[in-house]
XYZ file of C-alpha atoms in Angstrom:
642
model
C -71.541 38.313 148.232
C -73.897 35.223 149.274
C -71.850 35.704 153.014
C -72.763 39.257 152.898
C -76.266 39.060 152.064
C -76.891 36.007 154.226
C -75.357 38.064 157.400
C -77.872 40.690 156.948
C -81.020 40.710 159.525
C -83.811 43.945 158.497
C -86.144 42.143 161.266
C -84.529 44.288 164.474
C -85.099 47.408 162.342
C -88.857 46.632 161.377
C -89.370 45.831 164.844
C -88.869 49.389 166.075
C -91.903 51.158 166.702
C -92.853 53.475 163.782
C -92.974 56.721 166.219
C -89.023 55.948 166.423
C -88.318 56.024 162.881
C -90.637 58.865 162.365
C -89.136 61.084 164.936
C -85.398 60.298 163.047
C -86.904 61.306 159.735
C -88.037 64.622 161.049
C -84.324 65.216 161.493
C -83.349 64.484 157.836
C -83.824 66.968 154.715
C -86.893 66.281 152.639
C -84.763 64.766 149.519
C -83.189 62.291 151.477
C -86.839 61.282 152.898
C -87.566 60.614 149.612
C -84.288 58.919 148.639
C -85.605 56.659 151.448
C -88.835 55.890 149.985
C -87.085 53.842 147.614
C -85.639 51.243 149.818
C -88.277 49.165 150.529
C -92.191 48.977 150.654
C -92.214 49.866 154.669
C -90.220 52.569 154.057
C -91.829 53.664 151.257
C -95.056 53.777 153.420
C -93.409 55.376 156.439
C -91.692 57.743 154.311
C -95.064 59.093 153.290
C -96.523 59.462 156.720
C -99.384 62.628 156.301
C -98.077 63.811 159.829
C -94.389 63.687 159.003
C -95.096 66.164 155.975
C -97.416 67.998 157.660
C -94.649 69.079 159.805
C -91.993 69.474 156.992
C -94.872 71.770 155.412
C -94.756 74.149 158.618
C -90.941 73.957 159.488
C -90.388 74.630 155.889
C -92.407 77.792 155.248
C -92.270 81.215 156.860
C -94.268 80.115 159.571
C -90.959 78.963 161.947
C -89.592 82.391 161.871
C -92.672 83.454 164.049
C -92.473 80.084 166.328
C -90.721 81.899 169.559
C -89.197 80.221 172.504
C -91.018 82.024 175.768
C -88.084 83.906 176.880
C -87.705 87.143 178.266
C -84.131 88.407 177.400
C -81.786 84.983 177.903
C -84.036 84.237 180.654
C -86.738 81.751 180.809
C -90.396 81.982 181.956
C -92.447 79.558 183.936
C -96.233 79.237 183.849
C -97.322 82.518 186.460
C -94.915 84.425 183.850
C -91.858 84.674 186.886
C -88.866 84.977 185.240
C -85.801 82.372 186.651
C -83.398 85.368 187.806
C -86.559 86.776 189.774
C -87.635 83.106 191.950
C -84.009 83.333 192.646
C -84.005 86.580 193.666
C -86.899 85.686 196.134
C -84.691 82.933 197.730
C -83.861 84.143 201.242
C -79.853 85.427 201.803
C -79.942 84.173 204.842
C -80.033 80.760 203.570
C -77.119 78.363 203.602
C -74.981 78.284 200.940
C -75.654 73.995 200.571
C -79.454 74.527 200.665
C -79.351 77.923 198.757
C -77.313 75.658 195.904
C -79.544 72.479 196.025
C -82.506 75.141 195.681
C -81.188 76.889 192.579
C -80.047 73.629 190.868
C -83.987 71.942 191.441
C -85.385 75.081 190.694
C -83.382 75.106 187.140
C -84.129 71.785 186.669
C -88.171 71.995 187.252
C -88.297 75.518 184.981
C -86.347 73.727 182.253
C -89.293 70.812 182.514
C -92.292 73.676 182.523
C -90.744 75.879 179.575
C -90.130 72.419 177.466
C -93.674 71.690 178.169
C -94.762 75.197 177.329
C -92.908 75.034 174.215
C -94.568 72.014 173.069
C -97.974 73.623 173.421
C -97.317 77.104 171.947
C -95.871 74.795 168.882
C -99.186 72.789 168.790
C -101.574 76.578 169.184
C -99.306 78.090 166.452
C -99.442 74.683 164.155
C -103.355 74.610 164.767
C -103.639 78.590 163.466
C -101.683 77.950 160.704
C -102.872 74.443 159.216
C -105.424 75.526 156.738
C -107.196 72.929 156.673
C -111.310 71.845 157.816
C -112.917 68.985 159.510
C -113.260 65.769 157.678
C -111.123 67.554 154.805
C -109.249 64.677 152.974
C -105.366 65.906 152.751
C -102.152 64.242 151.232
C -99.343 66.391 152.721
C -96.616 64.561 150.986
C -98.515 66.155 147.865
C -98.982 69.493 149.715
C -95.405 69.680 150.290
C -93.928 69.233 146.784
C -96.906 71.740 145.586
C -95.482 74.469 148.071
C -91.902 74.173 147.603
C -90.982 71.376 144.856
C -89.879 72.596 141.571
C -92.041 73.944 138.975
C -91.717 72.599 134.687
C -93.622 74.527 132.404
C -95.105 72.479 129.386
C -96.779 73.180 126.288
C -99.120 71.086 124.192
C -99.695 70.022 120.894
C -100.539 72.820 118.729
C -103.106 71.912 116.090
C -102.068 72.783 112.394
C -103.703 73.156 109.172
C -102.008 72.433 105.524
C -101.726 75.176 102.956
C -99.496 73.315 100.135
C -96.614 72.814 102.121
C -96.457 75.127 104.855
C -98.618 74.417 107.869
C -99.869 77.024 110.331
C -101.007 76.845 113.529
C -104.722 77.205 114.823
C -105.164 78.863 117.649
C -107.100 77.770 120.788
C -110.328 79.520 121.413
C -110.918 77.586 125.452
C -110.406 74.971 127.299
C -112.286 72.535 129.677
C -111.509 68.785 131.075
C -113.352 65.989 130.102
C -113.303 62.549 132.643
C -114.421 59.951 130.500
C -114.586 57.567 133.170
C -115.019 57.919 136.491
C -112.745 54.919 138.027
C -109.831 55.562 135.936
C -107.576 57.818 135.658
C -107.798 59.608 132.525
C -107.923 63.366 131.973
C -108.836 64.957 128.203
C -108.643 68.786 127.815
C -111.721 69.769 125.283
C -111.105 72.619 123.296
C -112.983 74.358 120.352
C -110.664 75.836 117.809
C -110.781 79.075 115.611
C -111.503 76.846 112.303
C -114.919 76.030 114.219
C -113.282 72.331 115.073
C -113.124 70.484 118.637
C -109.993 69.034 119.749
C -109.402 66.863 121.996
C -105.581 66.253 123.831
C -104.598 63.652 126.483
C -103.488 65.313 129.736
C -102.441 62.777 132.174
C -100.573 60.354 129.122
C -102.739 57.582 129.984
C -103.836 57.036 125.939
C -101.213 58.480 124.168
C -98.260 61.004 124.539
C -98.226 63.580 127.712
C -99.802 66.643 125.744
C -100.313 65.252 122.521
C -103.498 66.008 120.600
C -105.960 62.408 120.750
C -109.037 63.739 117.668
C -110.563 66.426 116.059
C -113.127 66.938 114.477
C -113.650 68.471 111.486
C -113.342 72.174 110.397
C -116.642 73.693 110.887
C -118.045 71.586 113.327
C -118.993 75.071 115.608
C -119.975 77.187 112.709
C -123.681 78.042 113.095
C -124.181 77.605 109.532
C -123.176 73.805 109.827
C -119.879 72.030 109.038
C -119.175 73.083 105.158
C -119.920 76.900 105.875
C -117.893 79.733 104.711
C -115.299 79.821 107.411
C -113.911 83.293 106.659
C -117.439 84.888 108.479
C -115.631 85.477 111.951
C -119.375 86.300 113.083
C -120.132 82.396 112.849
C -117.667 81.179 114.964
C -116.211 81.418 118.605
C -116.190 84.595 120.126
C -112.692 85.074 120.830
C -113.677 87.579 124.022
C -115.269 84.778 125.962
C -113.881 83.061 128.364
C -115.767 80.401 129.570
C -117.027 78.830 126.404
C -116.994 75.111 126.630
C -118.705 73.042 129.981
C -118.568 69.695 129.958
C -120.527 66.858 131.418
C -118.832 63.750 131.753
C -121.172 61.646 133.086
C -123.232 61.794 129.466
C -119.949 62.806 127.244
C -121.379 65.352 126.136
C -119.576 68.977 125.481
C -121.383 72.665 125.435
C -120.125 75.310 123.388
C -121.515 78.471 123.484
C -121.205 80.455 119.422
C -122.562 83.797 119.207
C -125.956 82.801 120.327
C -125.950 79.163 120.086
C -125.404 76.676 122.365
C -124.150 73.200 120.623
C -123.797 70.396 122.188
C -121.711 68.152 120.764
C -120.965 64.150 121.186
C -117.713 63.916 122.264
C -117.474 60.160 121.303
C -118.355 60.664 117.828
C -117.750 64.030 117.620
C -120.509 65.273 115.840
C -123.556 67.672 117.039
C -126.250 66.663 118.427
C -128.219 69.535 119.505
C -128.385 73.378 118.549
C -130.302 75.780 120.883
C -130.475 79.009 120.027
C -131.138 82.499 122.139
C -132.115 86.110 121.644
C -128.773 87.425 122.929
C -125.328 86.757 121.863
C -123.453 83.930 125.072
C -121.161 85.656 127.449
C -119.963 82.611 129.663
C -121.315 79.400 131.059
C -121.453 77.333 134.042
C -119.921 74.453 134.612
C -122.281 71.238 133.677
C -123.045 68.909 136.167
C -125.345 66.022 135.909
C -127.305 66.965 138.141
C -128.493 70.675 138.315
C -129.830 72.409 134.454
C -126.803 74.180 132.508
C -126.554 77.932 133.324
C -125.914 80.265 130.024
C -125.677 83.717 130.870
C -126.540 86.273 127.551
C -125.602 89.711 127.699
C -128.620 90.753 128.912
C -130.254 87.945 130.958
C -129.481 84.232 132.132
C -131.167 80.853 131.008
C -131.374 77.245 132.382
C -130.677 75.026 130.009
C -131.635 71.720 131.029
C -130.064 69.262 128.857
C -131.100 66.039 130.712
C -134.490 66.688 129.613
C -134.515 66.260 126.125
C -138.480 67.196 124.674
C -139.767 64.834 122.449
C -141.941 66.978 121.330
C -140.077 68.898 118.854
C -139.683 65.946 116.512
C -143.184 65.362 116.640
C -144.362 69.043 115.738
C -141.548 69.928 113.202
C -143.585 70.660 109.895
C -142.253 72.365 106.833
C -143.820 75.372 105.550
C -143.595 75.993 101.775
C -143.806 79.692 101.632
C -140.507 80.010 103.415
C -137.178 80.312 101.304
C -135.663 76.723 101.604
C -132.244 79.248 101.537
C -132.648 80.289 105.005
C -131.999 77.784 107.930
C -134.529 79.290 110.411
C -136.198 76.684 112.953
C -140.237 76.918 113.387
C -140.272 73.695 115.040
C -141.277 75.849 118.075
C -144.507 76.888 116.921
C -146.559 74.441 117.499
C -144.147 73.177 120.673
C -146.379 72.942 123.790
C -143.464 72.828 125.587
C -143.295 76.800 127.363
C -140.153 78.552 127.338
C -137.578 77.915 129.964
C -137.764 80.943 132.661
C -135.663 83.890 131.958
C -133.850 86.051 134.328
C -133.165 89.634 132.720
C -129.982 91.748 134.299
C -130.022 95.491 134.680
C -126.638 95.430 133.353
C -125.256 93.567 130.578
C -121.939 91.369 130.938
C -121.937 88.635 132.968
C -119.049 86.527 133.169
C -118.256 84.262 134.993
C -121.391 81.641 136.690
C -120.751 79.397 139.989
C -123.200 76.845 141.157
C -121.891 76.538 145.073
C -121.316 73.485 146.602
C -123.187 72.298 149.490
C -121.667 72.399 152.884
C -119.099 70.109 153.564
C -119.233 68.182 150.467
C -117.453 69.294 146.894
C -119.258 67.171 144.902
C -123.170 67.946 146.078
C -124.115 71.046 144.111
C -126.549 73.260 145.957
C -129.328 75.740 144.390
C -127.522 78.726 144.692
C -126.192 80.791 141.401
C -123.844 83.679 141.677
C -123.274 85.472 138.659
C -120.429 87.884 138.599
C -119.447 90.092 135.950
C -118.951 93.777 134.526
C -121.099 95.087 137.295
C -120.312 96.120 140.684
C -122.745 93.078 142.620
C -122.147 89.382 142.844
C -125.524 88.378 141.815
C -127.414 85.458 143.947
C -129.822 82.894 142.387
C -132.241 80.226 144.163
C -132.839 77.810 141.438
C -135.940 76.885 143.283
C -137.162 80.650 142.962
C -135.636 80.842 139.422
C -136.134 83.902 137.706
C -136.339 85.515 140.778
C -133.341 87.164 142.096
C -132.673 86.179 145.536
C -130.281 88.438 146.729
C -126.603 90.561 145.709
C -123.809 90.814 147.448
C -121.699 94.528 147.049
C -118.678 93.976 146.054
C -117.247 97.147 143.768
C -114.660 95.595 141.421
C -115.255 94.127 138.071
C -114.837 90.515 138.942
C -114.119 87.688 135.856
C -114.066 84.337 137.772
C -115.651 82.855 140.772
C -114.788 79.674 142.689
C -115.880 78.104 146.367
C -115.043 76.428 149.023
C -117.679 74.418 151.132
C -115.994 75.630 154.469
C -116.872 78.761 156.346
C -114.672 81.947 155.977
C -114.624 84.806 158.721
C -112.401 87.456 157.785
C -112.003 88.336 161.883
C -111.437 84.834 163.066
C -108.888 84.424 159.586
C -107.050 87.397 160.455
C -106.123 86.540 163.859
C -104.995 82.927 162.564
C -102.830 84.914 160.349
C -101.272 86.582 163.622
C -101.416 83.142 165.505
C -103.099 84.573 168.112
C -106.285 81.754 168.696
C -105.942 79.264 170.704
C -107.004 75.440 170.029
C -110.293 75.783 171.367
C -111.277 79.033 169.175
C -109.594 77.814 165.809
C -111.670 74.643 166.437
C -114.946 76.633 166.641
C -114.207 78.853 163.491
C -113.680 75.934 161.457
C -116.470 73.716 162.873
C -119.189 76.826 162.081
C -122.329 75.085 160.274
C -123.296 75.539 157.148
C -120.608 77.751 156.066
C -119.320 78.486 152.882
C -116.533 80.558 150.946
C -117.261 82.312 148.155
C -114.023 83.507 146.061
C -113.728 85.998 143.381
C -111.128 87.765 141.245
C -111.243 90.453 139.018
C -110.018 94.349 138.053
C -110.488 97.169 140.744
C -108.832 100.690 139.489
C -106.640 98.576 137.313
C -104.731 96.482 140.299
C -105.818 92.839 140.863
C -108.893 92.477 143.683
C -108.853 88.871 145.017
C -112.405 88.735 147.295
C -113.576 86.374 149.625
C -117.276 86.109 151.562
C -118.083 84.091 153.971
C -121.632 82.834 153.168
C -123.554 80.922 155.859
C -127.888 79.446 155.710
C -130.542 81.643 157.920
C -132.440 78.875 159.527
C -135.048 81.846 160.421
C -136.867 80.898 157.162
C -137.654 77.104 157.461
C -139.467 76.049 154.223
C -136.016 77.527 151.389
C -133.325 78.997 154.441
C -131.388 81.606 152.655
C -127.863 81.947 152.412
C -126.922 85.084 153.057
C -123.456 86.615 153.507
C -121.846 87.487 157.338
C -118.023 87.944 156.475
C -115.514 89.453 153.260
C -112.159 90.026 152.839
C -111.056 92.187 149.698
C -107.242 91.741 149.043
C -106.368 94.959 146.449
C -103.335 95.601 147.631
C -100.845 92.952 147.353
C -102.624 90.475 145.208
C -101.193 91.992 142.018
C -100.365 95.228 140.092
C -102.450 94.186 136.890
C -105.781 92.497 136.584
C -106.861 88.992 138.300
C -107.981 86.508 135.241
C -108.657 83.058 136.873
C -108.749 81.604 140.141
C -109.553 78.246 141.650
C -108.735 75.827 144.683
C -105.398 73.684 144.806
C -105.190 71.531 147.370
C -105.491 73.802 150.542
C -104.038 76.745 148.846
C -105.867 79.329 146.202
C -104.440 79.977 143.128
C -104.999 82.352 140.556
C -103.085 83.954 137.587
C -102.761 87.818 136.654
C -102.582 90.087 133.990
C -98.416 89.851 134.443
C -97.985 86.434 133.271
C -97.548 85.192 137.243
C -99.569 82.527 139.093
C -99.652 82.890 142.166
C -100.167 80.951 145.363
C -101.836 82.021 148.833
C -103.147 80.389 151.590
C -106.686 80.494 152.478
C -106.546 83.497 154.438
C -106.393 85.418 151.066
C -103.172 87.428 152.153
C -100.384 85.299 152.653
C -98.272 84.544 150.148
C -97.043 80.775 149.308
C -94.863 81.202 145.921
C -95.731 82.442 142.584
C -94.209 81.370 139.165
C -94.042 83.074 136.045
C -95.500 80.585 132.494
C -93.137 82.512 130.480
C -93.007 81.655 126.467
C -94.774 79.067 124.763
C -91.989 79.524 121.873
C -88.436 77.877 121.990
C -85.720 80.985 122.345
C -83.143 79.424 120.104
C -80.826 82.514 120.708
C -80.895 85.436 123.324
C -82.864 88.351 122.080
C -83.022 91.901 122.785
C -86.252 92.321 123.434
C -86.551 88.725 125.437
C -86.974 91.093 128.833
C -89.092 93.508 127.555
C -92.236 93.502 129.022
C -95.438 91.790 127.763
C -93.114 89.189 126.185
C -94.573 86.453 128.222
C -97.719 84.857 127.847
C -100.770 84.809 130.338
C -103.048 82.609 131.749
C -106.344 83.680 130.873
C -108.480 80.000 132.304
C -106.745 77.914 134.826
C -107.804 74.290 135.712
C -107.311 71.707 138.304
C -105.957 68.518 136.634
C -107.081 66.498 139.907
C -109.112 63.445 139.048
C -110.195 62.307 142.769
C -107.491 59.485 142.912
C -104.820 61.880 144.395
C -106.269 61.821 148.406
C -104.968 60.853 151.502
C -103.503 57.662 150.392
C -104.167 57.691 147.000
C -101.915 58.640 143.691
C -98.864 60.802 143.671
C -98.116 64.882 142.596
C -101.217 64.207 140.357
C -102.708 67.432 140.709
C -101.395 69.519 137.719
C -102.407 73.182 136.623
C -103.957 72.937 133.200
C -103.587 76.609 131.573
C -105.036 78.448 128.255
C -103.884 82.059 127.265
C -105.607 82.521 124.689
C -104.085 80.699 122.158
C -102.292 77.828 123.253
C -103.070 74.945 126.008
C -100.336 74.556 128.642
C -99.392 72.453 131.698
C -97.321 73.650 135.220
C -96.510 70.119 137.210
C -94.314 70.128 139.945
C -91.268 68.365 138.593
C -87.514 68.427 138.222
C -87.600 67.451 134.748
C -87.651 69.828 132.133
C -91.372 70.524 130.366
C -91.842 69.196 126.922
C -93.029 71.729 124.234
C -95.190 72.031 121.025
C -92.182 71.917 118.784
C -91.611 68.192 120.447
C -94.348 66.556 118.663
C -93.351 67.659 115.492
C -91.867 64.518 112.741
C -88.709 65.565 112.883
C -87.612 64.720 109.367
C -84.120 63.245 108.544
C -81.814 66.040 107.736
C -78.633 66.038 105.118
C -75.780 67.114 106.088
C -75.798 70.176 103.945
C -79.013 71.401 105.652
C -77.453 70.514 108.821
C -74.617 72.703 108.441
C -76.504 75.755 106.771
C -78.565 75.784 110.360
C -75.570 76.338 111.740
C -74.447 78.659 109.577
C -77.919 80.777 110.257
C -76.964 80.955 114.183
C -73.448 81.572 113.977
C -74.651 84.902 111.613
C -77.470 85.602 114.394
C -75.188 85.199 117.488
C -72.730 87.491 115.487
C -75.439 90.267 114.505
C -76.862 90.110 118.285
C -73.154 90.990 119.814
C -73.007 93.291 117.015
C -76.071 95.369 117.871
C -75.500 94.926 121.613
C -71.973 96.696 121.139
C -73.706 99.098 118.914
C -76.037 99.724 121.837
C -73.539 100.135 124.269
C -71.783 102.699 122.299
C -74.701 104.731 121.914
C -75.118 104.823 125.560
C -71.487 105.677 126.183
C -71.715 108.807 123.714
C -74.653 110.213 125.258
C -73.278 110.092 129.024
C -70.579 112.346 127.311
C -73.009 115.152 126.254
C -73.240 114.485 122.325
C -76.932 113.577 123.438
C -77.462 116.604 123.799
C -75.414 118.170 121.353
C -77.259 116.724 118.719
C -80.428 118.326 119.535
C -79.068 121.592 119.356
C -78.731 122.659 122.192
């Protein structure tokens, strides 16, 4: 074994250019690419090469069924478009048979050259219409690739239980947001409030405890807008379980918004406790996302509010005074009556309902937030917001459909330009103009139009024609109601250079940024463990949905950073759930269960319980299929009477 080892030289391999390797690897399949990660650090780096996957990513999707070689029958074509069998045809017949040979054969061998060149470039146009990615847009394409065709697990997380004697139920989930505690590492918390009025908190990435497990909660009550020790049966002082965005979270302070009835608490998420109750005249319909730097956005049903939360007033410790008259029973706040502080501006809406709140990004950048507010809801407009000009309403945009979630993209969008790079029919120079337009923006919505899915994208763009606050105003759309989905859109948001959103049919779905084509779409399918085949497992509506999906990204996953890290976190309602992109099977709630040591007796009465329900399921199956076999004789109808 020493001889062997001793006899072998990797130096004239790693001395190869890496252009030489990487043209072999385009030959092999993708597994054994990454079979050949594994042999040594330089392979492992060339093995991850963003060009070599960028090309797997278009030779493996639909996309190569359009790339045509320029022929015209089995003949080929040359630049001017003259087909081979016509120059020939064109050489004289009076010419020598040597010369008239010598002629064909460098004819043939210069149209070969030009069509292999031509090739190459209608390859490059067709790859440069179809990569959907921008300018100085940071993409891992060894990522890309295992999110567009790798396979998809299905996990479920802890469920939090309460005891009643011995039995323990489950509580159920009432939304979901992530929580970065720090912005270097690589932890990931999902922060959820629960329908006992707690806050849970579960550890995504498996970086403090067990993938999925559940890290604190607080204690029951925590929400209720009586204060923790309430009567918990009053459903009116808890979550509303209609909402849907009903947690934000700012991770810069660790600090957690939850919006109850009309109340807006902000909780610790360190200690866990409260720390601030702000009340308003209407009832909380959905919330923006927090960000350190721009006020909170709560949308009532009848108006919106900025909430700034950085901002804390002093001044309502100093003037809180206690007024004797007033029955010590009730917990009503005049601290705000001798507040010189004015109220924050309030923007009322025409029509009631808004749910879903964007702040958009600012060009170019995903992590600058702009001043522009769209609020979408149960109304037909998109409504726009200048948060300089707050209340004022700076503009709507018509869009029809009653839309539930909003998301962006700080790159421009022009449905004309997006069609024809849908058709591959730009060249270079033009699909390097459309994406290169400044200033431009997507703005992406999803919703319900006539009870089929409506997934909507504008192309927003800033009129410098008003210098002091330019306006962004709206040149482009695209409205997708026909093949997005048969039921009703319920969450959308960006994943990696693809948009993905989930439906009313338990599917989420994948498209590129065109909003029309089609990448792959996977179905969550049961939270619960099917110990045994059921009748009714196919029936429809047996699946859950996903009514909130999140990115799990933490900004360590770029070009050159961390691997398949970019997970879809999912809530439907009741339960939290997580689609990676792995071969191994998910892990579900049942898995963090103590599994208690079992006798044998109880052992073999289990299996006494499925034999019995194996046997009762073939039983009723044959029943079934006897039914069905005396009715295609007539004694359906006999029956009836008739």
């Amino acid at each position: 074994m020493a001889g062997l080892s001793s006899s072998y030289n990797p130096s004239y391999l790693e001395t190869l250019p890496d252009e030489i390797f990487l043209h072999i690897l385009s030959f092999l399949e993708s597994r054994d690419i990454v079979i050949l990660q594994s042999l040594s650090k330089y392979f492992l780096e060339l093995c991850r090469d963003n060009n070599l996957w960028r090309n797997k990513c278009l030779s493996s999707s639909p996309v190569r069924e359009r790339i045509r070689l320029h022929r015209s029958g089995s003949d080929w074509v040359d630049e001017d478009g003259a087909t081979f069998g016509r120059v020939l045809a064109a050489i004289g017949q009076d010419t020598q048979a040597e010369d008239r040979n010598e002629a064909h054969w460098s004819l043939l061998e210069s149209l070969s050259q030009l069509a292999s060149k031509r090739r190459e470039r209608e390859r490059i146009r067709i790859a440069a219409n179809w990569d959907p990615t921008f300018p100085n847009e940071s993409t891992n394409w060894y990522n890309e690739y295992i999110q567009r065709y790798g396979p998809i697990a299905v996990s479920w997380f802890e469920q939090p239980q309460i005891q009643h004697g011995s039995l323990k139920d489950a509580i159920d989930v009432s939304g979901a947001a992530l929580y970065k505690p720090s912005s270097s590492g690589n932890d990931l918390f999902a922060v959820s409030p629960l329908d006992d009025g707690s806050v849970c908190l579960w550890d995504v990435k498996g970086t403090r405890s067990k993938k999925g497990s559940i890290l604190s909660k607080s204690e029951p009550g925590l929400l209720c807008t009586d204060g923790p020790g309430a009567d918990l049966s009053r459903r009116s002082k808890m979550i509303n379980t209609g909402m849907t965005e009903c947690v934000s979270v700012d991770s810069h302070s660790h600090k957690a918004f939850f919006a109850v009835q009309s109340h807006l608490i902000e909780v610790d998420l360190d200690t866990l406790q409260v720390v601030g109750n702000q009340p308003f005249e209407w009832s909380i319909s959905t919330l923006s996302a927090a960000d350190p730097s721009v006020p909170l956005t709560v949308g009532t049903l009848h108006g919106l509010h900025l909430h700034d939360f950085r901002a804390r007033a002093k001044a309502q410790k100093e003037y809180q005074m206690r007024l004797d008259a007033v029955n010590r029973r009730s917990v009503r706040d005049f601290s705000r009556i001798l507040d010189p502080i004015p109220l924050a501006p309030y923007a009322s809406l025409a029509q009631s309902g808004p749910s879903s709140i964007l702040h958009l990004e600012r060009p170019g950048d995903r992590n600058q937030i702009s001043d522009d507010i769209f609020v979408a809801g149960r109304f037909s407009n998109i409504l726009h917001y200048d948060r300089r000009m707050f209340p004022n309403i700076r503009g709507s945009i018509h869009s029809g459909a009653k839309l539930c979630s909003l998301t962006s993209l700080p790159y421009p969008f022009s449905s004309l330009d997006s069609d024809l790079r849908r058709r591959f029919q730009l060249s270079e120079e033009q699909v390097e103009r459309a994406k290169n337009v400044a200033g431009g923006r997507t703005l992406i919505g999803c919703g319900e139009y006539n009870t089929k899915g409506s997934l909507e994208l504008y192309g927003l763009s800033s009129d410098t024609n008003d210098s002091p606050r330019p306006q962004t105003i709206q040149n482009s759309l695209m409205k997708n109601r026909q093949t997005a989905s048969q039921s009703k859109l319920l969450s959308v948001i960006n994943h990696g250079t693809r948009i993905v959103f989930s439906d009313g049919q338990g599917y989420l779905k994948w498209i590129e940024r065109d909003g029309f084509t089609e990448v792959r779409r996977h179905k969550i399918g049961k939270s619960e463990t099917v110990v045994q085949r059921s009748l009714f497992a196919s029936m429809p509506g047996s699946d859950d949905i996903a009514r909130k999906i999140l990115s799990t990204r933490t900004g360590q996953d770029d070009e050159g950073g961390g691997v398949n890290d970019d997970d879809i976190l999912f809530w439907t309602g009741e339960k939290l759930g997580l689609l990676s992109f792995s071969s191994k099977p998910g892990f579900t709630a049942e898995d963090f269960e103590e599994s208690a040591r079992k006798t044998a007796e109880e052992i073999a009465a289990e299996k006494e319980e499925l034999m019995y329900a194996e046997k009762m399921r073939l039983a009723l199956e044959r029943q079934a299929r006897d039914v069905r076999f005396v009715q295609n004789l007539g004694a359906g109808t006999l029956h009836n009477g008739i």
